[in-house]
């Protein structure tokens, strides 16, 4: 039986690698992932966005590399002053260094985006993948539950859910985003699994007696994960923007946490007197969100041969 299953898996490999351009048995076509990596390395959008994201992650982990000051150390005598030697972005209303707070604000925003994306992707992939593979009443139940969550306005839900939370950490915001973000991933994973399980190599493995776990983990999941990766990459930037929106409204991250959304909220009322207070954190937020969206677009183009 194991020999027959191994033969079925070899059929899967041939079906995925062989193509109309194959000239002989010695020519081995690239797999989906190696071909995608080959395309990404030649895409300037991917190179620029990946380099920018790598830099943002680096300063989120070690902000002292480029900002040695304390973001919570303020001097009211310098309130709303413009740029000065050693303080290129000026000061905010409380006399805090805007440059230092902008650099340190990357940690909270990127932590929320990465953790929320991982949580939503894992939960949504597991539920959607199982529902799409087994079908039946579980599939119908998941669809109805997902429809309920799709009907909840994100900002309104955040105002209701997070207004009763008193924690100043990032985890309530992460939990809320995961709660409303998993249905989108689940729907993508469900459709991708339904498509993958209809392939010939999956049917051959089933006919040869492969169990559900073996088929799901070795045949279906590796060929259904690409759309989930694309959606999750694009959603990461959206989640960062959502955290900033909730923090701007006063229900997301709260002081003493340093966040771009908090700084934008504090600067909104002083935009005429001190526009620099709003310009730098808003610019950092926009660049970060744009970088992740560009990365998602590049990954989508690489993983979908029809878009090349």
PDB file of C-alpha atoms in Angstrom:
ATOM      1  CA  UNK A   1       0.000   0.000   0.000  1.00  0.00           C
ATOM      2  CA  UNK A   2       2.811   2.443   0.885  1.00  0.00           C
ATOM      3  CA  UNK A   3       4.456   1.709  -2.478  1.00  0.00           C
ATOM      4  CA  UNK A   4       1.206   2.483  -4.295  1.00  0.00           C
ATOM      5  CA  UNK A   5       0.819   5.740  -2.377  1.00  0.00           C
ATOM      6  CA  UNK A   6       4.392   6.719  -3.204  1.00  0.00           C
ATOM      7  CA  UNK A   7       3.620   6.105  -6.867  1.00  0.00           C
ATOM      8  CA  UNK A   8       0.566   8.347  -6.556  1.00  0.00           C
ATOM      9  CA  UNK A   9       2.724  11.065  -5.035  1.00  0.00           C
ATOM     10  CA  UNK A  10       5.173  10.723  -7.928  1.00  0.00           C
ATOM     11  CA  UNK A  11       2.242  11.233 -10.280  1.00  0.00           C
ATOM     12  CA  UNK A  12       1.448  14.393  -8.362  1.00  0.00           C
ATOM     13  CA  UNK A  13       5.008  15.624  -8.783  1.00  0.00           C
ATOM     14  CA  UNK A  14       4.968  14.895 -12.510  1.00  0.00           C
ATOM     15  CA  UNK A  15       1.611  16.603 -12.952  1.00  0.00           C
ATOM     16  CA  UNK A  16       2.814  19.728 -11.181  1.00  0.00           C
ATOM     17  CA  UNK A  17       6.217  19.975 -12.850  1.00  0.00           C
ATOM     18  CA  UNK A  18       5.596  18.740 -16.373  1.00  0.00           C
ATOM     19  CA  UNK A  19       4.271  21.224 -18.851  1.00  0.00           C
ATOM     20  CA  UNK A  20       3.765  21.763 -22.562  1.00  0.00           C
ATOM     21  CA  UNK A  21       7.299  23.107 -22.833  1.00  0.00           C
ATOM     22  CA  UNK A  22       8.956  19.965 -21.457  1.00  0.00           C
ATOM     23  CA  UNK A  23      11.404  18.630 -24.031  1.00  0.00           C
ATOM     24  CA  UNK A  24      12.632  15.438 -22.439  1.00  0.00           C
ATOM     25  CA  UNK A  25      12.934  13.422 -19.287  1.00  0.00           C
ATOM     26  CA  UNK A  26      16.157  15.164 -18.252  1.00  0.00           C
ATOM     27  CA  UNK A  27      14.548  18.617 -18.278  1.00  0.00           C
ATOM     28  CA  UNK A  28      12.881  19.219 -14.956  1.00  0.00           C
ATOM     29  CA  UNK A  29      10.531  22.171 -14.782  1.00  0.00           C
ATOM     30  CA  UNK A  30      10.598  24.388 -11.713  1.00  0.00           C
ATOM     31  CA  UNK A  31       7.987  23.843  -9.040  1.00  0.00           C
ATOM     32  CA  UNK A  32       5.419  26.512  -8.234  1.00  0.00           C
ATOM     33  CA  UNK A  33       7.447  27.852  -5.314  1.00  0.00           C
ATOM     34  CA  UNK A  34      10.822  27.876  -7.044  1.00  0.00           C
ATOM     35  CA  UNK A  35       9.265  29.492 -10.099  1.00  0.00           C
ATOM     36  CA  UNK A  36       7.574  32.096  -7.863  1.00  0.00           C
ATOM     37  CA  UNK A  37      10.886  32.874  -6.153  1.00  0.00           C
ATOM     38  CA  UNK A  38      12.540  33.205  -9.557  1.00  0.00           C
ATOM     39  CA  UNK A  39       9.898  35.733 -10.578  1.00  0.00           C
ATOM     40  CA  UNK A  40      10.091  37.654  -7.282  1.00  0.00           C
ATOM     41  CA  UNK A  41      13.856  38.110  -7.515  1.00  0.00           C
ATOM     42  CA  UNK A  42      13.381  39.807 -10.891  1.00  0.00           C
ATOM     43  CA  UNK A  43      10.544  42.053  -9.711  1.00  0.00           C
ATOM     44  CA  UNK A  44      11.743  45.518  -8.579  1.00  0.00           C
ATOM     45  CA  UNK A  45       8.487  46.068  -6.665  1.00  0.00           C
ATOM     46  CA  UNK A  46       9.239  43.038  -4.510  1.00  0.00           C
ATOM     47  CA  UNK A  47      12.857  44.066  -3.943  1.00  0.00           C
ATOM     48  CA  UNK A  48      11.935  47.600  -2.859  1.00  0.00           C
ATOM     49  CA  UNK A  49       9.028  46.555  -0.645  1.00  0.00           C
ATOM     50  CA  UNK A  50      10.955  43.666   0.937  1.00  0.00           C
ATOM     51  CA  UNK A  51      13.941  45.905   1.706  1.00  0.00           C
ATOM     52  CA  UNK A  52      11.659  48.522   3.244  1.00  0.00           C
ATOM     53  CA  UNK A  53       9.811  45.931   5.331  1.00  0.00           C
ATOM     54  CA  UNK A  54      13.092  44.425   6.498  1.00  0.00           C
ATOM     55  CA  UNK A  55      14.215  47.877   7.640  1.00  0.00           C
ATOM     56  CA  UNK A  56      10.919  48.502   9.459  1.00  0.00           C
ATOM     57  CA  UNK A  57      11.081  45.135  11.213  1.00  0.00           C
ATOM     58  CA  UNK A  58      14.679  45.839  12.209  1.00  0.00           C
ATOM     59  CA  UNK A  59      13.868  49.177  13.838  1.00  0.00           C
ATOM     60  CA  UNK A  60      10.772  47.667  15.437  1.00  0.00           C
ATOM     61  CA  UNK A  61      13.004  45.104  17.171  1.00  0.00           C
ATOM     62  CA  UNK A  62      15.916  47.466  17.875  1.00  0.00           C
ATOM     63  CA  UNK A  63      14.724  51.082  17.647  1.00  0.00           C
ATOM     64  CA  UNK A  64      17.894  52.180  19.477  1.00  0.00           C
ATOM     65  CA  UNK A  65      19.825  51.547  16.264  1.00  0.00           C
ATOM     66  CA  UNK A  66      18.656  54.865  14.839  1.00  0.00           C
ATOM     67  CA  UNK A  67      16.958  56.569  17.816  1.00  0.00           C
ATOM     68  CA  UNK A  68      18.811  56.520  21.119  1.00  0.00           C
ATOM     69  CA  UNK A  69      16.416  58.799  22.987  1.00  0.00           C
ATOM     70  CA  UNK A  70      13.507  57.935  25.272  1.00  0.00           C
ATOM     71  CA  UNK A  71      10.090  58.382  23.585  1.00  0.00           C
ATOM     72  CA  UNK A  72       8.477  59.085  26.977  1.00  0.00           C
ATOM     73  CA  UNK A  73      10.970  61.779  28.010  1.00  0.00           C
ATOM     74  CA  UNK A  74       9.344  65.144  27.375  1.00  0.00           C
ATOM     75  CA  UNK A  75      10.092  68.804  28.054  1.00  0.00           C
ATOM     76  CA  UNK A  76       7.082  71.141  28.074  1.00  0.00           C
ATOM     77  CA  UNK A  77       9.304  74.144  27.444  1.00  0.00           C
ATOM     78  CA  UNK A  78       9.865  72.795  23.905  1.00  0.00           C
ATOM     79  CA  UNK A  79       6.179  72.138  23.164  1.00  0.00           C
ATOM     80  CA  UNK A  80       5.362  72.208  19.425  1.00  0.00           C
ATOM     81  CA  UNK A  81       8.781  73.530  18.458  1.00  0.00           C
ATOM     82  CA  UNK A  82      10.089  72.710  15.003  1.00  0.00           C
ATOM     83  CA  UNK A  83      13.202  70.831  14.000  1.00  0.00           C
ATOM     84  CA  UNK A  84      16.395  71.427  15.941  1.00  0.00           C
ATOM     85  CA  UNK A  85      19.912  69.929  15.932  1.00  0.00           C
ATOM     86  CA  UNK A  86      19.577  66.317  17.061  1.00  0.00           C
ATOM     87  CA  UNK A  87      15.766  66.501  16.784  1.00  0.00           C
ATOM     88  CA  UNK A  88      15.009  66.648  13.042  1.00  0.00           C
ATOM     89  CA  UNK A  89      11.240  66.104  13.374  1.00  0.00           C
ATOM     90  CA  UNK A  90      10.668  68.678  16.113  1.00  0.00           C
ATOM     91  CA  UNK A  91       8.581  68.267  19.263  1.00  0.00           C
ATOM     92  CA  UNK A  92       4.942  67.444  19.979  1.00  0.00           C
ATOM     93  CA  UNK A  93       2.489  69.152  22.335  1.00  0.00           C
ATOM     94  CA  UNK A  94       4.019  67.558  25.424  1.00  0.00           C
ATOM     95  CA  UNK A  95       7.550  68.413  24.317  1.00  0.00           C
ATOM     96  CA  UNK A  96       8.414  64.827  23.296  1.00  0.00           C
ATOM     97  CA  UNK A  97      10.808  64.226  20.414  1.00  0.00           C
ATOM     98  CA  UNK A  98       8.682  63.381  17.359  1.00  0.00           C
ATOM     99  CA  UNK A  99      11.547  61.532  15.655  1.00  0.00           C
ATOM    100  CA  UNK A 100      12.095  59.210  18.613  1.00  0.00           C
ATOM    101  CA  UNK A 101       8.373  58.537  19.002  1.00  0.00           C
ATOM    102  CA  UNK A 102       7.991  57.863  15.272  1.00  0.00           C
ATOM    103  CA  UNK A 103      10.822  55.319  15.315  1.00  0.00           C
ATOM    104  CA  UNK A 104       9.596  53.601  18.491  1.00  0.00           C
ATOM    105  CA  UNK A 105       6.006  53.620  17.210  1.00  0.00           C
ATOM    106  CA  UNK A 106       6.951  51.046  14.563  1.00  0.00           C
ATOM    107  CA  UNK A 107       7.195  48.320  17.231  1.00  0.00           C
ATOM    108  CA  UNK A 108       3.558  48.473  18.338  1.00  0.00           C
ATOM    109  CA  UNK A 109       2.118  48.837  14.853  1.00  0.00           C
ATOM    110  CA  UNK A 110       4.168  46.042  13.280  1.00  0.00           C
ATOM    111  CA  UNK A 111       3.623  43.765  16.300  1.00  0.00           C
ATOM    112  CA  UNK A 112      -0.133  44.172  15.970  1.00  0.00           C
ATOM    113  CA  UNK A 113      -0.027  43.627  12.210  1.00  0.00           C
ATOM    114  CA  UNK A 114       2.184  40.521  12.291  1.00  0.00           C
ATOM    115  CA  UNK A 115       0.494  38.850  15.283  1.00  0.00           C
ATOM    116  CA  UNK A 116      -3.015  39.573  14.000  1.00  0.00           C
ATOM    117  CA  UNK A 117      -2.138  38.271  10.544  1.00  0.00           C
ATOM    118  CA  UNK A 118      -0.607  35.078  11.920  1.00  0.00           C
ATOM    119  CA  UNK A 119      -3.582  34.502  14.205  1.00  0.00           C
ATOM    120  CA  UNK A 120      -6.180  35.148  11.517  1.00  0.00           C
ATOM    121  CA  UNK A 121      -4.268  33.085   8.933  1.00  0.00           C
ATOM    122  CA  UNK A 122      -3.818  30.070  11.217  1.00  0.00           C
ATOM    123  CA  UNK A 123      -7.384  30.093  12.523  1.00  0.00           C
ATOM    124  CA  UNK A 124      -8.968  30.848   9.156  1.00  0.00           C
ATOM    125  CA  UNK A 125      -6.827  28.319   7.281  1.00  0.00           C
ATOM    126  CA  UNK A 126      -7.583  25.551   9.764  1.00  0.00           C
ATOM    127  CA  UNK A 127     -11.333  26.131   9.842  1.00  0.00           C
ATOM    128  CA  UNK A 128     -11.715  26.890   6.144  1.00  0.00           C
ATOM    129  CA  UNK A 129      -9.451  24.043   5.069  1.00  0.00           C
ATOM    130  CA  UNK A 130     -11.274  21.457   7.172  1.00  0.00           C
ATOM    131  CA  UNK A 131     -14.675  22.739   6.063  1.00  0.00           C
ATOM    132  CA  UNK A 132     -13.688  22.662   2.386  1.00  0.00           C
ATOM    133  CA  UNK A 133     -12.107  19.208   2.627  1.00  0.00           C
ATOM    134  CA  UNK A 134     -14.857  17.412   4.536  1.00  0.00           C
ATOM    135  CA  UNK A 135     -17.885  19.486   3.473  1.00  0.00           C
ATOM    136  CA  UNK A 136     -21.247  18.553   4.923  1.00  0.00           C
ATOM    137  CA  UNK A 137     -22.893  20.319   7.847  1.00  0.00           C
ATOM    138  CA  UNK A 138     -19.558  21.693   9.110  1.00  0.00           C
ATOM    139  CA  UNK A 139     -19.059  23.524   5.831  1.00  0.00           C
ATOM    140  CA  UNK A 140     -22.553  24.995   5.984  1.00  0.00           C
ATOM    141  CA  UNK A 141     -22.104  26.040   9.619  1.00  0.00           C
ATOM    142  CA  UNK A 142     -18.796  27.760   8.883  1.00  0.00           C
ATOM    143  CA  UNK A 143     -20.333  29.654   5.966  1.00  0.00           C
ATOM    144  CA  UNK A 144     -23.186  30.946   8.120  1.00  0.00           C
ATOM    145  CA  UNK A 145     -20.886  31.948  10.981  1.00  0.00           C
ATOM    146  CA  UNK A 146     -18.571  33.725   8.544  1.00  0.00           C
ATOM    147  CA  UNK A 147     -21.538  35.614   7.089  1.00  0.00           C
ATOM    148  CA  UNK A 148     -22.398  36.857  10.583  1.00  0.00           C
ATOM    149  CA  UNK A 149     -18.886  38.194  11.128  1.00  0.00           C
ATOM    150  CA  UNK A 150     -18.841  39.767   7.667  1.00  0.00           C
ATOM    151  CA  UNK A 151     -21.939  41.730   8.677  1.00  0.00           C
ATOM    152  CA  UNK A 152     -20.193  43.411  11.635  1.00  0.00           C
ATOM    153  CA  UNK A 153     -18.761  46.863  10.763  1.00  0.00           C
ATOM    154  CA  UNK A 154     -15.097  46.783  11.709  1.00  0.00           C
ATOM    155  CA  UNK A 155     -14.816  50.256  13.240  1.00  0.00           C
ATOM    156  CA  UNK A 156     -18.148  49.997  15.058  1.00  0.00           C
ATOM    157  CA  UNK A 157     -17.221  46.560  16.355  1.00  0.00           C
ATOM    158  CA  UNK A 158     -13.910  47.935  17.588  1.00  0.00           C
ATOM    159  CA  UNK A 159     -15.618  50.801  19.386  1.00  0.00           C
ATOM    160  CA  UNK A 160     -17.953  48.381  21.164  1.00  0.00           C
ATOM    161  CA  UNK A 161     -15.477  45.587  21.880  1.00  0.00           C
ATOM    162  CA  UNK A 162     -12.401  47.588  22.856  1.00  0.00           C
ATOM    163  CA  UNK A 163     -14.185  50.336  24.797  1.00  0.00           C
ATOM    164  CA  UNK A 164     -14.648  47.952  27.735  1.00  0.00           C
ATOM    165  CA  UNK A 165     -10.999  46.823  27.720  1.00  0.00           C
ATOM    166  CA  UNK A 166      -8.663  48.582  30.129  1.00  0.00           C
ATOM    167  CA  UNK A 167      -5.411  46.885  29.137  1.00  0.00           C
ATOM    168  CA  UNK A 168      -2.707  49.089  27.617  1.00  0.00           C
ATOM    169  CA  UNK A 169      -0.977  46.189  25.797  1.00  0.00           C
ATOM    170  CA  UNK A 170      -1.344  45.269  22.138  1.00  0.00           C
ATOM    171  CA  UNK A 171      -3.098  41.938  22.780  1.00  0.00           C
ATOM    172  CA  UNK A 172      -6.735  43.130  23.036  1.00  0.00           C
ATOM    173  CA  UNK A 173      -6.329  44.855  19.658  1.00  0.00           C
ATOM    174  CA  UNK A 174      -4.700  41.746  18.201  1.00  0.00           C
ATOM    175  CA  UNK A 175      -7.513  39.560  19.530  1.00  0.00           C
ATOM    176  CA  UNK A 176     -10.189  41.828  18.067  1.00  0.00           C
ATOM    177  CA  UNK A 177      -8.550  41.907  14.632  1.00  0.00           C
ATOM    178  CA  UNK A 178      -8.184  38.115  14.636  1.00  0.00           C
ATOM    179  CA  UNK A 179     -11.829  37.788  15.658  1.00  0.00           C
ATOM    180  CA  UNK A 180     -13.013  39.795  12.655  1.00  0.00           C
ATOM    181  CA  UNK A 181     -10.225  38.819  10.248  1.00  0.00           C
ATOM    182  CA  UNK A 182     -10.374  35.016  10.219  1.00  0.00           C
ATOM    183  CA  UNK A 183     -13.595  34.697   8.111  1.00  0.00           C
ATOM    184  CA  UNK A 184     -11.913  36.259   5.063  1.00  0.00           C
ATOM    185  CA  UNK A 185      -8.975  33.840   5.296  1.00  0.00           C
ATOM    186  CA  UNK A 186     -11.342  30.932   5.970  1.00  0.00           C
ATOM    187  CA  UNK A 187     -13.351  31.658   2.833  1.00  0.00           C
ATOM    188  CA  UNK A 188     -10.199  31.828   0.699  1.00  0.00           C
ATOM    189  CA  UNK A 189      -8.805  28.625   2.235  1.00  0.00           C
ATOM    190  CA  UNK A 190     -12.115  26.784   1.788  1.00  0.00           C
ATOM    191  CA  UNK A 191     -12.346  27.592  -1.915  1.00  0.00           C
ATOM    192  CA  UNK A 192      -8.693  26.757  -2.509  1.00  0.00           C
ATOM    193  CA  UNK A 193      -9.007  23.386  -0.758  1.00  0.00           C
ATOM    194  CA  UNK A 194     -12.158  22.505  -2.696  1.00  0.00           C
ATOM    195  CA  UNK A 195     -10.292  23.187  -5.932  1.00  0.00           C
ATOM    196  CA  UNK A 196      -7.159  21.290  -4.888  1.00  0.00           C
ATOM    197  CA  UNK A 197      -8.937  18.151  -3.703  1.00  0.00           C
ATOM    198  CA  UNK A 198     -10.442  17.648  -7.161  1.00  0.00           C
ATOM    199  CA  UNK A 199      -7.033  17.169  -8.804  1.00  0.00           C
ATOM    200  CA  UNK A 200      -6.177  13.787 -10.278  1.00  0.00           C
ATOM    201  CA  UNK A 201      -3.345  12.985  -7.885  1.00  0.00           C
ATOM    202  CA  UNK A 202      -5.654  13.495  -4.893  1.00  0.00           C
ATOM    203  CA  UNK A 203      -8.239  11.182  -6.405  1.00  0.00           C
ATOM    204  CA  UNK A 204      -5.520   8.634  -7.142  1.00  0.00           C
ATOM    205  CA  UNK A 205      -4.278   8.739  -3.557  1.00  0.00           C
ATOM    206  CA  UNK A 206      -7.839   8.317  -2.287  1.00  0.00           C
ATOM    207  CA  UNK A 207      -8.395   5.333  -4.592  1.00  0.00           C
ATOM    208  CA  UNK A 208      -5.198   3.726  -3.310  1.00  0.00           C
ATOM    209  CA  UNK A 209      -6.406   3.961   0.272  1.00  0.00           C
ATOM    210  CA  UNK A 210      -4.723   7.098   1.626  1.00  0.00           C
ATOM    211  CA  UNK A 211      -6.302   8.426   4.802  1.00  0.00           C
ATOM    212  CA  UNK A 212      -7.842  11.858   5.126  1.00  0.00           C
ATOM    213  CA  UNK A 213      -4.960  13.195   7.196  1.00  0.00           C
ATOM    214  CA  UNK A 214      -2.370  12.059   4.621  1.00  0.00           C
ATOM    215  CA  UNK A 215      -4.294  13.514   1.702  1.00  0.00           C
ATOM    216  CA  UNK A 216      -4.948  16.800   3.490  1.00  0.00           C
ATOM    217  CA  UNK A 217      -1.411  17.365   4.734  1.00  0.00           C
ATOM    218  CA  UNK A 218       0.642  15.943   1.844  1.00  0.00           C
ATOM    219  CA  UNK A 219      -1.490  16.567  -1.236  1.00  0.00           C
ATOM    220  CA  UNK A 220      -4.147  19.225  -0.632  1.00  0.00           C
ATOM    221  CA  UNK A 221      -2.647  21.742   1.806  1.00  0.00           C
ATOM    222  CA  UNK A 222       0.650  22.386  -0.062  1.00  0.00           C
ATOM    223  CA  UNK A 223      -1.306  23.129  -3.240  1.00  0.00           C
ATOM    224  CA  UNK A 224      -3.960  25.284  -1.543  1.00  0.00           C
ATOM    225  CA  UNK A 225      -1.814  27.542   0.614  1.00  0.00           C
ATOM    226  CA  UNK A 226      -0.703  30.030  -2.064  1.00  0.00           C
ATOM    227  CA  UNK A 227      -3.935  32.126  -2.146  1.00  0.00           C
ATOM    228  CA  UNK A 228      -3.930  32.257   1.658  1.00  0.00           C
ATOM    229  CA  UNK A 229      -0.369  33.624   1.675  1.00  0.00           C
ATOM    230  CA  UNK A 230      -1.290  36.322  -0.851  1.00  0.00           C
ATOM    231  CA  UNK A 231      -4.397  37.457   1.041  1.00  0.00           C
ATOM    232  CA  UNK A 232      -2.609  37.388   4.404  1.00  0.00           C
ATOM    233  CA  UNK A 233       0.294  39.482   3.081  1.00  0.00           C
ATOM    234  CA  UNK A 234      -2.034  42.178   1.785  1.00  0.00           C
ATOM    235  CA  UNK A 235      -4.187  42.001   4.933  1.00  0.00           C
ATOM    236  CA  UNK A 236      -1.153  42.678   7.133  1.00  0.00           C
ATOM    237  CA  UNK A 237      -0.939  46.233   5.867  1.00  0.00           C
ATOM    238  CA  UNK A 238      -4.687  46.637   6.318  1.00  0.00           C
ATOM    239  CA  UNK A 239      -4.450  45.448   9.924  1.00  0.00           C
ATOM    240  CA  UNK A 240      -1.720  47.995  10.680  1.00  0.00           C
ATOM    241  CA  UNK A 241      -3.957  50.747   9.305  1.00  0.00           C
ATOM    242  CA  UNK A 242      -6.887  49.388  11.344  1.00  0.00           C
ATOM    243  CA  UNK A 243      -4.832  49.510  14.546  1.00  0.00           C
ATOM    244  CA  UNK A 244      -3.935  53.130  13.832  1.00  0.00           C
ATOM    245  CA  UNK A 245      -7.594  53.946  13.173  1.00  0.00           C
ATOM    246  CA  UNK A 246      -8.739  52.382  16.435  1.00  0.00           C
ATOM    247  CA  UNK A 247      -5.936  54.108  18.355  1.00  0.00           C
ATOM    248  CA  UNK A 248      -6.896  57.411  16.724  1.00  0.00           C
ATOM    249  CA  UNK A 249     -10.465  56.916  17.992  1.00  0.00           C
ATOM    250  CA  UNK A 250      -9.165  56.226  21.502  1.00  0.00           C
ATOM    251  CA  UNK A 251     -10.153  52.554  21.782  1.00  0.00           C
ATOM    252  CA  UNK A 252      -7.051  50.872  20.358  1.00  0.00           C
ATOM    253  CA  UNK A 253      -3.624  51.182  21.934  1.00  0.00           C
ATOM    254  CA  UNK A 254      -3.420  53.537  24.881  1.00  0.00           C
ATOM    255  CA  UNK A 255      -0.607  55.513  26.525  1.00  0.00           C
ATOM    256  CA  UNK A 256       2.067  54.866  27.684  1.00  0.00           C
ATOM    257  CA  UNK A 257       2.276  52.623  24.595  1.00  0.00           C
ATOM    258  CA  UNK A 258       3.955  54.500  21.754  1.00  0.00           C
ATOM    259  CA  UNK A 259       1.907  54.164  18.573  1.00  0.00           C
ATOM    260  CA  UNK A 260       1.559  56.049  15.322  1.00  0.00           C
ATOM    261  CA  UNK A 261      -2.217  56.114  15.772  1.00  0.00           C
ATOM    262  CA  UNK A 262      -1.909  57.731  19.208  1.00  0.00           C
ATOM    263  CA  UNK A 263       0.505  60.365  17.907  1.00  0.00           C
ATOM    264  CA  UNK A 264      -1.753  61.127  14.937  1.00  0.00           C
ATOM    265  CA  UNK A 265      -4.711  61.512  17.309  1.00  0.00           C
ATOM    266  CA  UNK A 266      -2.765  63.908  19.544  1.00  0.00           C
ATOM    267  CA  UNK A 267      -1.579  65.938  16.556  1.00  0.00           C
ATOM    268  CA  UNK A 268      -4.933  66.230  14.774  1.00  0.00           C
ATOM    269  CA  UNK A 269      -6.126  69.196  16.827  1.00  0.00           C
ATOM    270  CA  UNK A 270      -2.829  71.068  16.302  1.00  0.00           C
ATOM    271  CA  UNK A 271      -2.443  70.550  12.561  1.00  0.00           C
ATOM    272  CA  UNK A 272      -2.529  74.293  11.830  1.00  0.00           C
ATOM    273  CA  UNK A 273      -0.090  75.310  14.559  1.00  0.00           C
ATOM    274  CA  UNK A 274       2.344  72.375  14.299  1.00  0.00           C
ATOM    275  CA  UNK A 275       1.794  70.309  11.139  1.00  0.00           C
ATOM    276  CA  UNK A 276       5.078  68.460  11.696  1.00  0.00           C
ATOM    277  CA  UNK A 277       3.464  66.585  14.595  1.00  0.00           C
ATOM    278  CA  UNK A 278       1.056  64.923  12.154  1.00  0.00           C
ATOM    279  CA  UNK A 279       3.278  64.690   9.092  1.00  0.00           C
ATOM    280  CA  UNK A 280       5.910  62.255  10.355  1.00  0.00           C
ATOM    281  CA  UNK A 281       3.844  59.560  12.116  1.00  0.00           C
ATOM    282  CA  UNK A 282       1.226  59.679   9.345  1.00  0.00           C
ATOM    283  CA  UNK A 283       3.964  59.399   6.715  1.00  0.00           C
ATOM    284  CA  UNK A 284       5.545  56.432   8.502  1.00  0.00           C
ATOM    285  CA  UNK A 285       2.161  54.717   8.709  1.00  0.00           C
ATOM    286  CA  UNK A 286       1.422  55.311   5.033  1.00  0.00           C
ATOM    287  CA  UNK A 287       4.824  54.017   3.912  1.00  0.00           C
ATOM    288  CA  UNK A 288       4.476  50.878   6.042  1.00  0.00           C
ATOM    289  CA  UNK A 289       0.991  50.046   4.780  1.00  0.00           C
ATOM    290  CA  UNK A 290       2.056  50.730   1.183  1.00  0.00           C
ATOM    291  CA  UNK A 291       5.102  48.463   1.559  1.00  0.00           C
ATOM    292  CA  UNK A 292       3.034  45.489   2.701  1.00  0.00           C
ATOM    293  CA  UNK A 293       0.420  46.041  -0.016  1.00  0.00           C
ATOM    294  CA  UNK A 294       3.158  46.217  -2.658  1.00  0.00           C
ATOM    295  CA  UNK A 295       4.681  43.019  -1.262  1.00  0.00           C
ATOM    296  CA  UNK A 296       1.295  41.291  -1.429  1.00  0.00           C
ATOM    297  CA  UNK A 297       0.781  42.385  -5.013  1.00  0.00           C
ATOM    298  CA  UNK A 298       4.228  41.091  -6.002  1.00  0.00           C
ATOM    299  CA  UNK A 299       3.598  37.742  -4.300  1.00  0.00           C
ATOM    300  CA  UNK A 300       0.206  37.466  -5.993  1.00  0.00           C
ATOM    301  CA  UNK A 301       1.705  38.100  -9.413  1.00  0.00           C
ATOM    302  CA  UNK A 302       4.417  35.493  -8.772  1.00  0.00           C
ATOM    303  CA  UNK A 303       2.072  32.774  -7.522  1.00  0.00           C
ATOM    304  CA  UNK A 304      -0.602  33.232 -10.193  1.00  0.00           C
ATOM    305  CA  UNK A 305       0.733  32.251 -13.631  1.00  0.00           C
ATOM    306  CA  UNK A 306      -2.256  33.887 -15.333  1.00  0.00           C
ATOM    307  CA  UNK A 307      -1.108  37.311 -14.133  1.00  0.00           C
ATOM    308  CA  UNK A 308       2.406  37.061 -15.597  1.00  0.00           C
TER     309      UNK A 308
END
